[in-house]
PDB file of C-alpha atoms in Angstrom:
ATOM      1  CA  MET A   1     -16.330  68.620  54.927  1.00 67.00           C
ATOM      2  CA  SER A   2     -13.405  67.727  55.734  1.00 84.00           C
ATOM      3  CA  ALA A   3     -11.122  66.711  52.828  1.00 87.00           C
ATOM      4  CA  PRO A   4      -9.186  64.311  52.962  1.00 88.00           C
ATOM      5  CA  ARG A   5      -5.705  63.406  54.479  1.00 92.00           C
ATOM      6  CA  TYR A   6      -3.799  61.008  52.835  1.00 93.00           C
ATOM      7  CA  VAL A   7      -4.078  59.771  49.043  1.00 90.00           C
ATOM      8  CA  PRO A   8      -6.029  56.131  48.768  1.00 87.00           C
ATOM      9  CA  VAL A   9      -4.650  53.171  49.707  1.00 84.00           C
ATOM     10  CA  LEU A  10      -5.241  51.635  45.883  1.00 77.00           C
ATOM     11  CA  HIS A  11      -3.906  55.017  43.635  1.00 78.00           C
ATOM     12  CA  TRP A  12      -1.176  54.951  46.272  1.00 80.00           C
ATOM     13  CA  GLU A  13       2.231  54.249  44.148  1.00 78.00           C
ATOM     14  CA  PRO A  14       4.043  52.733  46.463  1.00 80.00           C
ATOM     15  CA  LEU A  15       1.345  49.347  47.419  1.00 82.00           C
ATOM     16  CA  PRO A  16       2.008  46.893  44.024  1.00 81.00           C
ATOM     17  CA  TYR A  17       5.149  46.869  44.395  1.00 80.00           C
ATOM     18  CA  LEU A  18       4.606  46.530  48.189  1.00 85.00           C
ATOM     19  CA  VAL A  19       2.465  43.420  47.182  1.00 86.00           C
ATOM     20  CA  ILE A  20       4.388  42.184  44.595  1.00 84.00           C
ATOM     21  CA  VAL A  21       7.602  41.668  46.299  1.00 85.00           C
ATOM     22  CA  PHE A  22       5.993  40.656  48.873  1.00 85.00           C
ATOM     23  CA  LEU A  23       4.014  38.217  46.186  1.00 83.00           C
ATOM     24  CA  LEU A  24       7.965  36.794  45.665  1.00 81.00           C
ATOM     25  CA  VAL A  25       8.996  36.197  48.432  1.00 82.00           C
ATOM     26  CA  LEU A  26       5.556  33.979  48.976  1.00 78.00           C
ATOM     27  CA  THR A  27       7.972  31.634  45.728  1.00 80.00           C
ATOM     28  CA  GLY A  28      10.518  30.584  48.696  1.00 78.00           C
ATOM     29  CA  ALA A  29       7.245  28.687  49.840  1.00 76.00           C
ATOM     30  CA  ILE A  30       5.132  27.861  47.598  1.00 77.00           C
ATOM     31  CA  ARG A  31       7.148  25.962  44.769  1.00 72.00           C
ATOM     32  CA  PRO A  32       6.608  25.297  40.801  1.00 72.00           C
ATOM     33  CA  GLU A  33       5.693  21.238  42.825  1.00 70.00           C
ATOM     34  CA  HIS A  34       1.967  22.494  44.632  1.00 69.00           C
ATOM     35  CA  GLY A  35       0.805  22.537  41.332  1.00 73.00           C
ATOM     36  CA  GLY A  36      -2.052  25.486  41.198  1.00 80.00           C
ATOM     37  CA  TRP A  37      -1.092  27.037  44.075  1.00 77.00           C
ATOM     38  CA  TYR A  38       1.890  27.842  42.511  1.00 76.00           C
ATOM     39  CA  VAL A  39       0.486  28.813  38.849  1.00 82.00           C
ATOM     40  CA  LEU A  40      -2.449  31.109  41.020  1.00 84.00           C
ATOM     41  CA  LEU A  41       0.373  32.506  43.071  1.00 80.00           C
ATOM     42  CA  LEU A  42       2.400  33.753  38.947  1.00 81.00           C
ATOM     43  CA  PHE A  43      -1.091  34.776  37.994  1.00 82.00           C
ATOM     44  CA  ALA A  44      -1.067  36.564  40.575  1.00 83.00           C
ATOM     45  CA  ILE A  45       3.000  38.397  40.632  1.00 81.00           C
ATOM     46  CA  ALA A  46       1.598  39.067  36.613  1.00 84.00           C
ATOM     47  CA  LEU A  47      -1.674  40.904  37.876  1.00 84.00           C
ATOM     48  CA  THR A  48      -0.041  42.816  40.758  1.00 81.00           C
ATOM     49  CA  ALA A  49       3.164  44.094  37.797  1.00 82.00           C
ATOM     50  CA  GLY A  50       0.476  44.947  34.922  1.00 80.00           C
ATOM     51  CA  TRP A  51      -1.485  46.829  37.732  1.00 74.00           C
ATOM     52  CA  GLY A  52       1.852  48.760  38.414  1.00 74.00           C
ATOM     53  CA  VAL A  53       2.495  49.562  35.131  1.00 75.00           C
ATOM     54  CA  ILE A  54      -0.987  50.775  34.553  1.00 73.00           C
ATOM     55  CA  ALA A  55       0.028  53.681  38.069  1.00 68.00           C
ATOM     56  CA  PHE A  56       2.567  54.149  36.332  1.00 66.00           C
ATOM     57  CA  MET A  57       0.930  55.802  33.490  1.00 69.00           C
ATOM     58  CA  ARG A  58      -1.928  57.293  35.441  1.00 66.00           C
ATOM     59  CA  GLU A  59       0.392  59.039  37.022  1.00 61.00           C
ATOM     60  CA  ARG A  60       2.683  60.175  33.737  1.00 57.00           C
ATOM     61  CA  ARG A  61      -0.917  61.305  32.498  1.00 56.00           C
ATOM     62  CA  THR A  62      -1.161  64.782  31.895  1.00 65.00           C
ATOM     63  CA  ARG A  63      -2.956  66.991  34.414  1.00 78.00           C
ATOM     64  CA  ASN A  64      -3.372  69.919  35.195  1.00 85.00           C
ATOM     65  CA  PRO A  65      -1.977  69.446  38.328  1.00 90.00           C
ATOM     66  CA  ASP A  66      -0.433  66.585  38.065  1.00 87.00           C
ATOM     67  CA  PRO A  67      -1.056  63.712  41.049  1.00 83.00           C
ATOM     68  CA  MET A  68       1.538  65.294  43.059  1.00 87.00           C
ATOM     69  CA  GLY A  69      -0.418  68.734  42.879  1.00 90.00           C
ATOM     70  CA  GLY A  70       1.866  69.954  40.672  1.00 91.00           C
ATOM     71  CA  LEU A  71       0.845  72.651  37.874  1.00 92.00           C
ATOM     72  CA  THR A  72       2.404  72.161  34.285  1.00 89.00           C
ATOM     73  CA  GLY A  73       0.658  75.926  34.304  1.00 89.00           C
ATOM     74  CA  LEU A  74      -2.236  78.012  34.946  1.00 89.00           C
ATOM     75  CA  ASP A  75      -4.722  77.758  31.196  1.00 86.00           C
ATOM     76  CA  GLY A  76      -7.480  76.311  32.236  1.00 85.00           C
ATOM     77  CA  LEU A  77      -7.735  76.805  35.762  1.00 91.00           C
ATOM     78  CA  ALA A  78      -9.481  79.110  37.002  1.00 94.00           C
ATOM     79  CA  ILE A  79      -7.525  81.601  39.524  1.00 94.00           C
ATOM     80  CA  VAL A  80      -9.382  83.494  42.157  1.00 95.00           C
ATOM     81  CA  ASP A  81      -7.222  86.496  44.145  1.00 95.00           C
ATOM     82  CA  ALA A  82      -6.900  86.821  47.456  1.00 94.00           C
ATOM     83  CA  PRO A  83      -4.066  89.799  47.277  1.00 92.00           C
ATOM     84  CA  ALA A  84      -3.105  91.676  50.668  1.00 90.00           C
ATOM     85  CA  LEU A  85      -5.328  92.996  52.918  1.00 88.00           C
ATOM     86  CA  ALA A  86      -4.382  97.035  54.285  1.00 81.00           C
ATOM     87  CA  ALA A  87      -3.617  96.953  57.670  1.00 70.00           C
ATOM     88  CA  SER A  88      -0.278  97.592  60.556  1.00 60.00           C
ATOM     89  CA  VAL A  89       0.915  94.402  60.402  1.00 64.00           C
ATOM     90  CA  ARG A  90       0.959  91.964  57.195  1.00 70.00           C
ATOM     91  CA  ALA A  91      -0.377  88.412  57.805  1.00 84.00           C
ATOM     92  CA  VAL A  92       2.179  86.058  56.986  1.00 92.00           C
ATOM     93  CA  VAL A  93       3.255  82.318  56.604  1.00 95.00           C
ATOM     94  CA  PRO A  94       6.262  80.699  56.019  1.00 96.00           C
ATOM     95  CA  VAL A  95       6.422  78.094  53.811  1.00 97.00           C
ATOM     96  CA  ALA A  96       7.063  74.444  54.189  1.00 97.00           C
ATOM     97  CA  ASP A  97       9.903  72.068  53.021  1.00 96.00           C
ATOM     98  CA  THR A  98      11.399  76.055  51.201  1.00 96.00           C
ATOM     99  CA  HIS A  99      15.034  73.894  51.760  1.00 95.00           C
ATOM    100  CA  ARG A 100      13.731  70.414  49.191  1.00 94.00           C
ATOM    101  CA  HIS A 101      12.912  73.296  46.539  1.00 96.00           C
ATOM    102  CA  GLN A 102      15.813  76.231  46.337  1.00 96.00           C
ATOM    103  CA  SER A 103      16.439  75.610  42.211  1.00 95.00           C
ATOM    104  CA  ALA A 104      12.596  76.081  41.400  1.00 95.00           C
ATOM    105  CA  ILE A 105      12.959  78.842  44.558  1.00 96.00           C
ATOM    106  CA  GLU A 106      16.296  80.748  42.806  1.00 95.00           C
ATOM    107  CA  ILE A 107      14.740  80.210  39.178  1.00 93.00           C
ATOM    108  CA  ALA A 108      11.188  82.180  39.975  1.00 93.00           C
ATOM    109  CA  ARG A 109      13.632  84.762  41.842  1.00 93.00           C
ATOM    110  CA  VAL A 110      15.697  85.830  38.930  1.00 91.00           C
ATOM    111  CA  HIS A 111      12.266  85.667  36.629  1.00 89.00           C
ATOM    112  CA  GLY A 112      10.593  87.321  38.471  1.00 90.00           C
ATOM    113  CA  GLY A 113      11.730  89.642  41.427  1.00 91.00           C
ATOM    114  CA  PRO A 114      11.096  88.524  45.517  1.00 94.00           C
ATOM    115  CA  ASP A 115       7.409  89.476  44.827  1.00 94.00           C
ATOM    116  CA  LEU A 116       5.981  87.147  43.083  1.00 94.00           C
ATOM    117  CA  HIS A 117       2.165  84.870  43.642  1.00 95.00           C
ATOM    118  CA  ALA A 118       1.651  82.064  45.140  1.00 96.00           C
ATOM    119  CA  VAL A 119      -0.922  79.158  43.915  1.00 97.00           C
ATOM    120  CA  LEU A 120      -2.374  77.131  46.342  1.00 97.00           C
ATOM    121  CA  VAL A 121      -2.729  73.436  45.118  1.00 97.00           C
ATOM    122  CA  PRO A 122      -4.797  71.252  47.893  1.00 96.00           C
ATOM    123  CA  ARG A 123      -4.317  67.060  47.793  1.00 95.00           C
ATOM    124  CA  ALA A 124      -0.806  68.244  46.857  1.00 96.00           C
ATOM    125  CA  ARG A 125       2.202  65.607  48.012  1.00 94.00           C
ATOM    126  CA  ARG A 126       5.738  64.526  48.149  1.00 90.00           C
ATOM    127  CA  TRP A 127       6.643  61.288  46.012  1.00 83.00           C
ATOM    128  CA  LEU A 128       6.178  58.265  47.738  1.00 83.00           C
ATOM    129  CA  SER A 129       4.893  59.991  50.578  1.00 90.00           C
ATOM    130  CA  PRO A 130       0.890  59.035  50.936  1.00 91.00           C
ATOM    131  CA  ARG A 131      -0.617  62.288  53.168  1.00 94.00           C
ATOM    132  CA  TYR A 132      -1.981  64.762  51.907  1.00 96.00           C
ATOM    133  CA  ARG A 133      -0.865  68.702  52.161  1.00 96.00           C
ATOM    134  CA  VAL A 134      -1.813  71.681  50.086  1.00 97.00           C
ATOM    135  CA  GLY A 135       0.816  73.000  47.603  1.00 97.00           C
ATOM    136  CA  VAL A 136       2.682  75.858  47.010  1.00 98.00           C
ATOM    137  CA  GLN A 137       3.137  76.929  43.723  1.00 97.00           C
ATOM    138  CA  LEU A 138       5.214  80.507  42.806  1.00 96.00           C
ATOM    139  CA  ILE A 139       4.332  82.342  39.733  1.00 93.00           C
ATOM    140  CA  ALA A 140       6.389  85.101  37.473  1.00 84.00           C
ATOM    141  CA  ALA A 141       3.858  87.250  36.507  1.00 68.00           C
ATOM    142  CA  GLY A 142       4.257  89.109  33.804  1.00 61.00           C
ATOM    143  CA  THR A 143       7.269  87.916  33.822  1.00 55.00           C
ATOM    144  CA  GLY A 144       8.366  85.611  29.622  1.00 55.00           C
ATOM    145  CA  ASP A 145       9.142  83.168  31.897  1.00 63.00           C
ATOM    146  CA  ALA A 146       5.359  82.375  34.380  1.00 72.00           C
ATOM    147  CA  ARG A 147       6.012  78.451  34.933  1.00 86.00           C
ATOM    148  CA  PRO A 148       4.372  77.678  38.119  1.00 93.00           C
ATOM    149  CA  ARG A 149       7.765  76.097  39.918  1.00 94.00           C
ATOM    150  CA  HIS A 150       7.472  74.147  42.992  1.00 96.00           C
ATOM    151  CA  ALA A 151       8.036  76.046  46.597  1.00 96.00           C
ATOM    152  CA  GLY A 152       7.249  73.669  49.783  1.00 97.00           C
ATOM    153  CA  PHE A 153       3.808  73.293  51.241  1.00 98.00           C
ATOM    154  CA  LEU A 154       1.697  75.225  53.679  1.00 97.00           C
ATOM    155  CA  ARG A 155       2.811  74.068  56.944  1.00 95.00           C
ATOM    156  CA  GLU A 156       1.506  72.190  59.364  1.00 95.00           C
ATOM    157  CA  ASP A 157      -0.686  75.163  61.696  1.00 95.00           C
ATOM    158  CA  ALA A 158      -1.394  77.147  58.040  1.00 95.00           C
ATOM    159  CA  ASP A 159      -2.978  73.687  56.688  1.00 96.00           C
ATOM    160  CA  ALA A 160      -4.489  72.570  59.333  1.00 94.00           C
ATOM    161  CA  ARG A 161      -6.211  76.275  59.340  1.00 94.00           C
ATOM    162  CA  TRP A 162      -7.093  76.104  55.500  1.00 95.00           C
ATOM    163  CA  ARG A 163      -7.000  72.994  53.817  1.00 95.00           C
ATOM    164  CA  ASP A 164     -10.658  71.821  53.750  1.00 95.00           C
ATOM    165  CA  ARG A 165     -12.322  75.698  51.962  1.00 96.00           C
ATOM    166  CA  LEU A 166      -8.918  75.267  49.837  1.00 96.00           C
ATOM    167  CA  ASP A 167     -10.063  72.141  48.687  1.00 96.00           C
ATOM    168  CA  ALA A 168     -13.895  73.023  48.709  1.00 94.00           C
ATOM    169  CA  LEU A 169     -12.911  75.459  45.752  1.00 94.00           C
ATOM    170  CA  ARG A 170     -10.375  72.592  44.065  1.00 93.00           C
ATOM    171  CA  VAL A 171     -13.478  70.593  44.005  1.00 90.00           C
ATOM    172  CA  ASP A 172     -15.274  73.209  41.983  1.00 88.00           C
ATOM    173  CA  GLY A 173     -12.060  73.380  39.405  1.00 88.00           C
ATOM    174  CA  ARG A 174     -11.385  78.034  41.272  1.00 95.00           C
ATOM    175  CA  TYR A 175      -7.441  77.955  43.231  1.00 97.00           C
ATOM    176  CA  VAL A 176      -6.443  80.549  44.853  1.00 97.00           C
ATOM    177  CA  ARG A 177      -3.643  83.390  44.753  1.00 96.00           C
ATOM    178  CA  VAL A 178      -2.031  85.172  47.163  1.00 96.00           C
ATOM    179  CA  PRO A 179       0.705  87.359  47.159  1.00 95.00           C
ATOM    180  CA  ALA A 180       4.170  85.611  47.562  1.00 96.00           C
ATOM    181  CA  ARG A 181       7.932  87.138  48.615  1.00 96.00           C
ATOM    182  CA  ILE A 182      11.043  85.484  49.171  1.00 97.00           C
ATOM    183  CA  THR A 183      13.338  85.999  51.336  1.00 96.00           C
ATOM    184  CA  GLY A 184      16.853  85.723  52.302  1.00 93.00           C
ATOM    185  CA  ALA A 185      20.040  87.311  50.181  1.00 89.00           C
ATOM    186  CA  ALA A 186      21.789  84.015  49.600  1.00 90.00           C
ATOM    187  CA  GLN A 187      20.975  79.958  49.980  1.00 90.00           C
ATOM    188  CA  PRO A 188      19.260  78.594  51.857  1.00 93.00           C
ATOM    189  CA  ARG A 189      16.346  81.157  50.492  1.00 96.00           C
ATOM    190  CA  GLY A 190      12.792  81.085  52.224  1.00 96.00           C
ATOM    191  CA  VAL A 191       9.260  82.186  51.062  1.00 97.00           C
ATOM    192  CA  GLU A 192       7.052  83.520  52.803  1.00 97.00           C
ATOM    193  CA  LEU A 193       3.060  84.329  52.103  1.00 97.00           C
ATOM    194  CA  ASP A 194       0.251  86.622  52.735  1.00 95.00           C
ATOM    195  CA  VAL A 195      -3.049  84.819  53.409  1.00 94.00           C
ATOM    196  CA  SER A 196      -5.016  88.687  55.457  1.00 92.00           C
ATOM    197  CA  GLY A 197      -6.384  88.527  52.680  1.00 91.00           C
ATOM    198  CA  LEU A 198      -7.442  84.874  51.912  1.00 93.00           C
ATOM    199  CA  GLU A 199     -10.514  84.734  54.693  1.00 91.00           C
ATOM    200  CA  SER A 200     -12.495  87.222  51.973  1.00 89.00           C
ATOM    201  CA  VAL A 201     -11.731  84.628  49.201  1.00 91.00           C
ATOM    202  CA  VAL A 202     -12.260  80.936  51.172  1.00 91.00           C
ATOM    203  CA  GLY A 203     -14.697  82.286  53.627  1.00 87.00           C
ATOM    204  CA  PRO A 204     -14.218  82.092  57.878  1.00 85.00           C
ATOM    205  CA  GLU A 205     -13.556  79.662  58.859  1.00 78.00           C
ATOM    206  CA  PRO A 206     -16.925  76.889  59.949  1.00 72.00           C
ATOM    207  CA  GLY A 207     -16.549  77.709  63.689  1.00 63.00           C
ATOM    208  CA  ASN A 208     -16.723  81.419  63.085  1.00 60.00           C
ATOM    209  CA  ARG A 209     -19.566  81.986  60.949  1.00 57.00           C
ATOM    210  CA  PRO A 210     -22.489  83.317  61.727  1.00 50.00           C
ATOM    211  CA  GLN A 211     -25.123  82.202  63.037  1.00 48.00           C
TER     212      GLN A 211
END
């Protein structure tokens, strides 16, 4: 089964506010003298405002991963390791959007050095974006600070290749951890993932499975 590409419309954060703006614009056309229509419009505005409050509270509710795909920790999650395979050439994938997360990457490097691990989190996304992506959370394992740090997302080609199989594990409450390396002598730093062992954990692509 294919993983969803976009957040459900009714769960998209800006939607209640966009509806309120639309309804407020309507107040310029529907005046109090219109009687029942005006009362109905005010009721719709109040109802939509309540919807926005509920959506805001749901978003802030403690969840792991949170609605954006961020991790508060690894407790309670089933982590499946995909260690690097011995090979003459490393199978690495650069992480996208690292320029937006330089502070988090730098903190992870300070605590764990350049060689870390990363947990791949399907159905992650940027704030206000309706598009799901596979998030990359750096883990400085074995240190005093093992808090996950958001480093970016799988780039487009890697996302398309691994998304469905990673999401199938997510449905079962399992998340894959792969080796990661922070690159660059100074900021802006990049992040590379070693995905050579990923297929052995998530299985081959559907079209390449033995008959």
